[in-house]
Short mmCIF file of C-alpha atoms in Angstrom, two decimals:
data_model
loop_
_atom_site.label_atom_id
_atom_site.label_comp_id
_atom_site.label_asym_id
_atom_site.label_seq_id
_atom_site.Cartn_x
_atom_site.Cartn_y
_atom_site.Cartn_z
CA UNK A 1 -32.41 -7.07 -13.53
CA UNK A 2 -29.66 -9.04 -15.20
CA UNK A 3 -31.00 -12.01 -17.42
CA UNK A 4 -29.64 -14.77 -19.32
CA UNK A 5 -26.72 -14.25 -21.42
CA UNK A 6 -25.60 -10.82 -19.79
CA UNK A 7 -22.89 -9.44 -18.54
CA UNK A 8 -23.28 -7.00 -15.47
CA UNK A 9 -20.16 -4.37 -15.28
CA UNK A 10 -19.01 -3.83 -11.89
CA UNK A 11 -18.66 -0.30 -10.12
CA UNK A 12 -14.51 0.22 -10.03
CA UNK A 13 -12.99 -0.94 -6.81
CA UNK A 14 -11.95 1.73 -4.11
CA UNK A 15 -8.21 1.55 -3.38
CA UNK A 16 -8.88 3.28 -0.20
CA UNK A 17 -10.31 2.70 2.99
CA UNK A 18 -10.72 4.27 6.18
CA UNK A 19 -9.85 1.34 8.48
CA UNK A 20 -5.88 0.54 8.88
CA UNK A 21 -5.04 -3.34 8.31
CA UNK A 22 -3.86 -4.03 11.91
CA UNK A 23 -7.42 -3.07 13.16
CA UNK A 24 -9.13 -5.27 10.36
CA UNK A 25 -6.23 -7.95 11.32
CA UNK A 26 -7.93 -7.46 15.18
CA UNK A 27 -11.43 -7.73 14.10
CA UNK A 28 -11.53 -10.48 11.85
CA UNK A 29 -14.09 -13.11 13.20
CA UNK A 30 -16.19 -15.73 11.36
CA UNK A 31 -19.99 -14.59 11.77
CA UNK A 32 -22.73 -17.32 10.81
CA UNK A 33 -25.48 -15.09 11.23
CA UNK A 34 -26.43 -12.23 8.77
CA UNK A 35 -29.70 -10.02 9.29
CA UNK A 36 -32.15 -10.00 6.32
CA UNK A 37 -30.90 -7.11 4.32
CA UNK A 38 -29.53 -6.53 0.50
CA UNK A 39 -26.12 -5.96 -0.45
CA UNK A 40 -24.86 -3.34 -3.02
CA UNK A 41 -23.34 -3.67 -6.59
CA UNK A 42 -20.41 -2.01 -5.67
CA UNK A 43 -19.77 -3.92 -1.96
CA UNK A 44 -19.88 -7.68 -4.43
CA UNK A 45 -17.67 -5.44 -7.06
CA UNK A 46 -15.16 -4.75 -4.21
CA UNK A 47 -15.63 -8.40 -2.49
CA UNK A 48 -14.60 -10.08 -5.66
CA UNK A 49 -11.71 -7.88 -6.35
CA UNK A 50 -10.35 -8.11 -3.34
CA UNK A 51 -10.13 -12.03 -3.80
CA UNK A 52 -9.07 -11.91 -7.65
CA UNK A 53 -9.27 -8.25 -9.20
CA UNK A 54 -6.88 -7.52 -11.66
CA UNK A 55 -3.24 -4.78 -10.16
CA UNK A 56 -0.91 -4.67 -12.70
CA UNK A 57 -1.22 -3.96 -17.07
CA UNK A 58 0.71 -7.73 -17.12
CA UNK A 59 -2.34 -8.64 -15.05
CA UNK A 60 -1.04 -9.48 -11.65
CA UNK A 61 -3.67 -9.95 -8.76
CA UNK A 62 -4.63 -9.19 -5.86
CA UNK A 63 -3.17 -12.84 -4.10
CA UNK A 64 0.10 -14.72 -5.00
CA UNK A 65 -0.50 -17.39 -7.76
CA UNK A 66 2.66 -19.79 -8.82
CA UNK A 67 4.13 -19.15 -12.06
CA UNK A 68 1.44 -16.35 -11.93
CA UNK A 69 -1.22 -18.95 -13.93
CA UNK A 70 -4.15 -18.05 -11.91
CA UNK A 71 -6.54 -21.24 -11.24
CA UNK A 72 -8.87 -19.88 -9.49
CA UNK A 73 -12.63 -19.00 -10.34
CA UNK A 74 -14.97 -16.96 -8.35
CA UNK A 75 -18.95 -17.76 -8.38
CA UNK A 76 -21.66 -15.76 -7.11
CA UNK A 77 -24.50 -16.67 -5.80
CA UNK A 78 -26.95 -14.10 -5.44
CA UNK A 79 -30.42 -13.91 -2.92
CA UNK A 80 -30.41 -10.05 -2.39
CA UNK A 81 -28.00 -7.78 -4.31
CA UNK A 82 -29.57 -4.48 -6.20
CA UNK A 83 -30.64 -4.29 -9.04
CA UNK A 84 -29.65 -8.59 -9.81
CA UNK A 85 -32.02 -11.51 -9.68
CA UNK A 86 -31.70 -14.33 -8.12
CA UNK A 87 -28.88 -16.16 -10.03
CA UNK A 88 -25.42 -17.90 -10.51
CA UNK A 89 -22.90 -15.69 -11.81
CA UNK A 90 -18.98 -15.63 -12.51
CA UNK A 91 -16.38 -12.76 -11.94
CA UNK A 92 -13.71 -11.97 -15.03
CA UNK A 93 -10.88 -10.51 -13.28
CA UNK A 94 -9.73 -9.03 -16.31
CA UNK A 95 -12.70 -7.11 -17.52
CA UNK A 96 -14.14 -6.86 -13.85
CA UNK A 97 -17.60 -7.71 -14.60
CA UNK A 98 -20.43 -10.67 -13.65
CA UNK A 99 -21.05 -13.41 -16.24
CA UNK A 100 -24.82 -14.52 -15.72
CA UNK A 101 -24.56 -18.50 -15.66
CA UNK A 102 -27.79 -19.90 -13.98
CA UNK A 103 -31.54 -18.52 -13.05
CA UNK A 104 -32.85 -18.57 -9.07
CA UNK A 105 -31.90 -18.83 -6.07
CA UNK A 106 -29.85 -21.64 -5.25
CA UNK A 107 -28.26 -21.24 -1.38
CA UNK A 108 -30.76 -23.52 -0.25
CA UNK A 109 -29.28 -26.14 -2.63
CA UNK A 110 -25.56 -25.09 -1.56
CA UNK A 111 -26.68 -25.61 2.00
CA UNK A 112 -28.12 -28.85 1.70
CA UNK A 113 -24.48 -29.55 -0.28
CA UNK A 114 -22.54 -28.27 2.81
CA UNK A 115 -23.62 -31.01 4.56
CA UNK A 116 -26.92 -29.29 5.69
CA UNK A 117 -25.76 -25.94 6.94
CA UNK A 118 -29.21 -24.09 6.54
CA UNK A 119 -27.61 -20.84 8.19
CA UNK A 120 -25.71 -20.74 5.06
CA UNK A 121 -29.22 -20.07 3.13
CA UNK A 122 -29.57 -16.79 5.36
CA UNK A 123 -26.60 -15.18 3.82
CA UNK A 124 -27.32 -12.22 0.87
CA UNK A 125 -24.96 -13.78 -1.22
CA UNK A 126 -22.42 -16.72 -1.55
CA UNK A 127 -18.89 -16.40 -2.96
CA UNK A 128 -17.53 -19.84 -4.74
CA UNK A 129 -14.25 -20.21 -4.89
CA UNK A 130 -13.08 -23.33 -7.42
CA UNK A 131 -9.85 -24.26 -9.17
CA UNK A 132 -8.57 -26.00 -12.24
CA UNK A 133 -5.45 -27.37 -10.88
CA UNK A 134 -4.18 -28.68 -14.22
CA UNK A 135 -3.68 -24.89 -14.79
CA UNK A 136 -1.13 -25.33 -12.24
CA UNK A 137 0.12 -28.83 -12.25
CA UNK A 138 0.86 -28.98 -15.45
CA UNK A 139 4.14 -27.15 -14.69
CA UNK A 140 4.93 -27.92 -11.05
CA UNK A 141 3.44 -31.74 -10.97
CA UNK A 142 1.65 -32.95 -8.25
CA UNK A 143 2.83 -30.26 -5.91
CA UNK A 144 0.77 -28.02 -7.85
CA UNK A 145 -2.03 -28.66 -5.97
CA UNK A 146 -0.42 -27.59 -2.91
CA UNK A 147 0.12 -24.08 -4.67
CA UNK A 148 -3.59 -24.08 -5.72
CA UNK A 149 -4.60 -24.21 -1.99
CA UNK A 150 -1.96 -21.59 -0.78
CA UNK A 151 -3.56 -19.03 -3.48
CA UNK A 152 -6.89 -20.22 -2.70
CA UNK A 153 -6.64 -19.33 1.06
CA UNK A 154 -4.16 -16.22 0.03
CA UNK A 155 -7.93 -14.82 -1.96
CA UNK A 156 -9.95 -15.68 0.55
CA UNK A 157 -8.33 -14.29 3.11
CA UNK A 158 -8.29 -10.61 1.14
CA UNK A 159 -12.08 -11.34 0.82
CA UNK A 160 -12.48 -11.64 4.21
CA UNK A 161 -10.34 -8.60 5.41
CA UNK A 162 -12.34 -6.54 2.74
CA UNK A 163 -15.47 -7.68 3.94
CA UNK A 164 -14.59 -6.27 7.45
CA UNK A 165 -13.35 -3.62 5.90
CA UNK A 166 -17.17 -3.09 4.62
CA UNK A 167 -19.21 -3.83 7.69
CA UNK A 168 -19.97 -7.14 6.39
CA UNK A 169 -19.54 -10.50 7.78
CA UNK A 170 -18.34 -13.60 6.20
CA UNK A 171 -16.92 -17.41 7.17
CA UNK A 172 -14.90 -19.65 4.93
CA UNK A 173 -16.91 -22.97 5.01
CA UNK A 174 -14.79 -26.11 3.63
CA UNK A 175 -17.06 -29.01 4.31
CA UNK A 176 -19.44 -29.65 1.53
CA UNK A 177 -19.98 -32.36 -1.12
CA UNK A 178 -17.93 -31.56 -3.75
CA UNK A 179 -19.93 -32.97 -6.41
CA UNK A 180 -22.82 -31.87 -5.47
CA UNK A 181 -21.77 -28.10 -5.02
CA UNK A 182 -20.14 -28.42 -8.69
CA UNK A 183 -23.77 -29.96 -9.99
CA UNK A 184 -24.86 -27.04 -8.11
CA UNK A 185 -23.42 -24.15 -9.65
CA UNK A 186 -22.88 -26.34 -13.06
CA UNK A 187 -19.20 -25.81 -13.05
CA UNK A 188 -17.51 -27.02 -16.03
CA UNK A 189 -16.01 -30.44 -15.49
CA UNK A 190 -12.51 -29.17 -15.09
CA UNK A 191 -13.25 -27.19 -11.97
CA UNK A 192 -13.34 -28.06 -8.48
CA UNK A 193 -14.92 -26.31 -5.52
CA UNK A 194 -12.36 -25.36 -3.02
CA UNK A 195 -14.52 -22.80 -0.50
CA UNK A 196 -18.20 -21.20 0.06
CA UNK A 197 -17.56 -17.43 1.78
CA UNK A 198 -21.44 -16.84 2.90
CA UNK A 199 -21.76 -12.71 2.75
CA UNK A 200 -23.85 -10.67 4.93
CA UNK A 201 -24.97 -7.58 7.41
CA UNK A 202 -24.21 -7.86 11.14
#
């Protein structure tokens, strides 16, 4: 089990699958309910790269980013998943690995931040998406934020095709406190929470 301070390297993402786009384009539904089971190392691994994994040596991603400054960070938060506890973690793109950032079990707490969604406390796992938009703004001005928002739903999107692509079932939930998610998770002060992507089974 990962504890405090570790990192936790990530099997290597597949870059093939055996379901065409157009039929995962067809499938694609939000699912709020997600049977009591635990997800693999290497489904999260695949999940997160999807969203922000690393496709180029100059360290291109997987979505468009403006000026190709990257603002987003991924979160984890983690009820069932082999061989990890109970935790907060964070994805580095560029070494494709979990950071370990908090102890136990917190999608009740995320839930009760999303405005008291409980189902979202069912899922295995919940992905974070946040943003430092002065990564961004800083060289396109206001309208910066607009490009963080494109790239964020660019990621999530590719999470959510992968996760069909997987037999998993996701939903991109946008209404939550946005303080309290950030006290939450303990983001630095810089970032702000832009999505929750509940994962489960069908």
């Amino acid at each position: 089990m990962a504890q405090q301070s570790e990192t936790i390297a990530l099997p290597k993402p597949s870059l093939t699958g055996s379901t065409s786009l157009e039929a995962l384009l067809a499938k694609r539904r939000c699912i709020r309910e997600y049977s009591v089971t635990t997800l693999k190392l290497a489904e999260i691994g695949q999940l997160l790269w999807a969203a922000q994994g690393i496709t180029h040596p100059q360290g291109y991603r997987t979505a468009p980013s403006a000026g190709a400054l990257y603002p987003l960070q991924l979160y984890l938060v983690v009820r069932a998943l082999e061989d990890l506890a109970p935790a907060v973690y964070g994805y580095d793109p560029d070494q494709h690995h979990l950071e370990w950032m908090q102890e136990g079990d917190r999608r009740n707490l995320l839930a009760s931040a999303a405005l008291g969604q409980e189902w979202l406390a069912h899922a295995a796992a919940i992905v974070v998406f946040a943003a430092d938009y002065k990564r961004t703004t800083h060289k396109y001005g206001e309208r910066g934020k607009r490009y963080v928002h494109m790239e964020a739903g660019h990621a999530a999107e590719n999470l959510f095709l992968q996760a069909n692509a997987l037999d998993l079932t996701t939903v991109i939930v946008g209404a939550f406190d946005e303080e309290e998610v950030a006290n939450v998770l303990g983001l630095p002060m810089q970032e702000h929470p832009l999505i929750l992507m509940p994962i489960g089974r069908k």
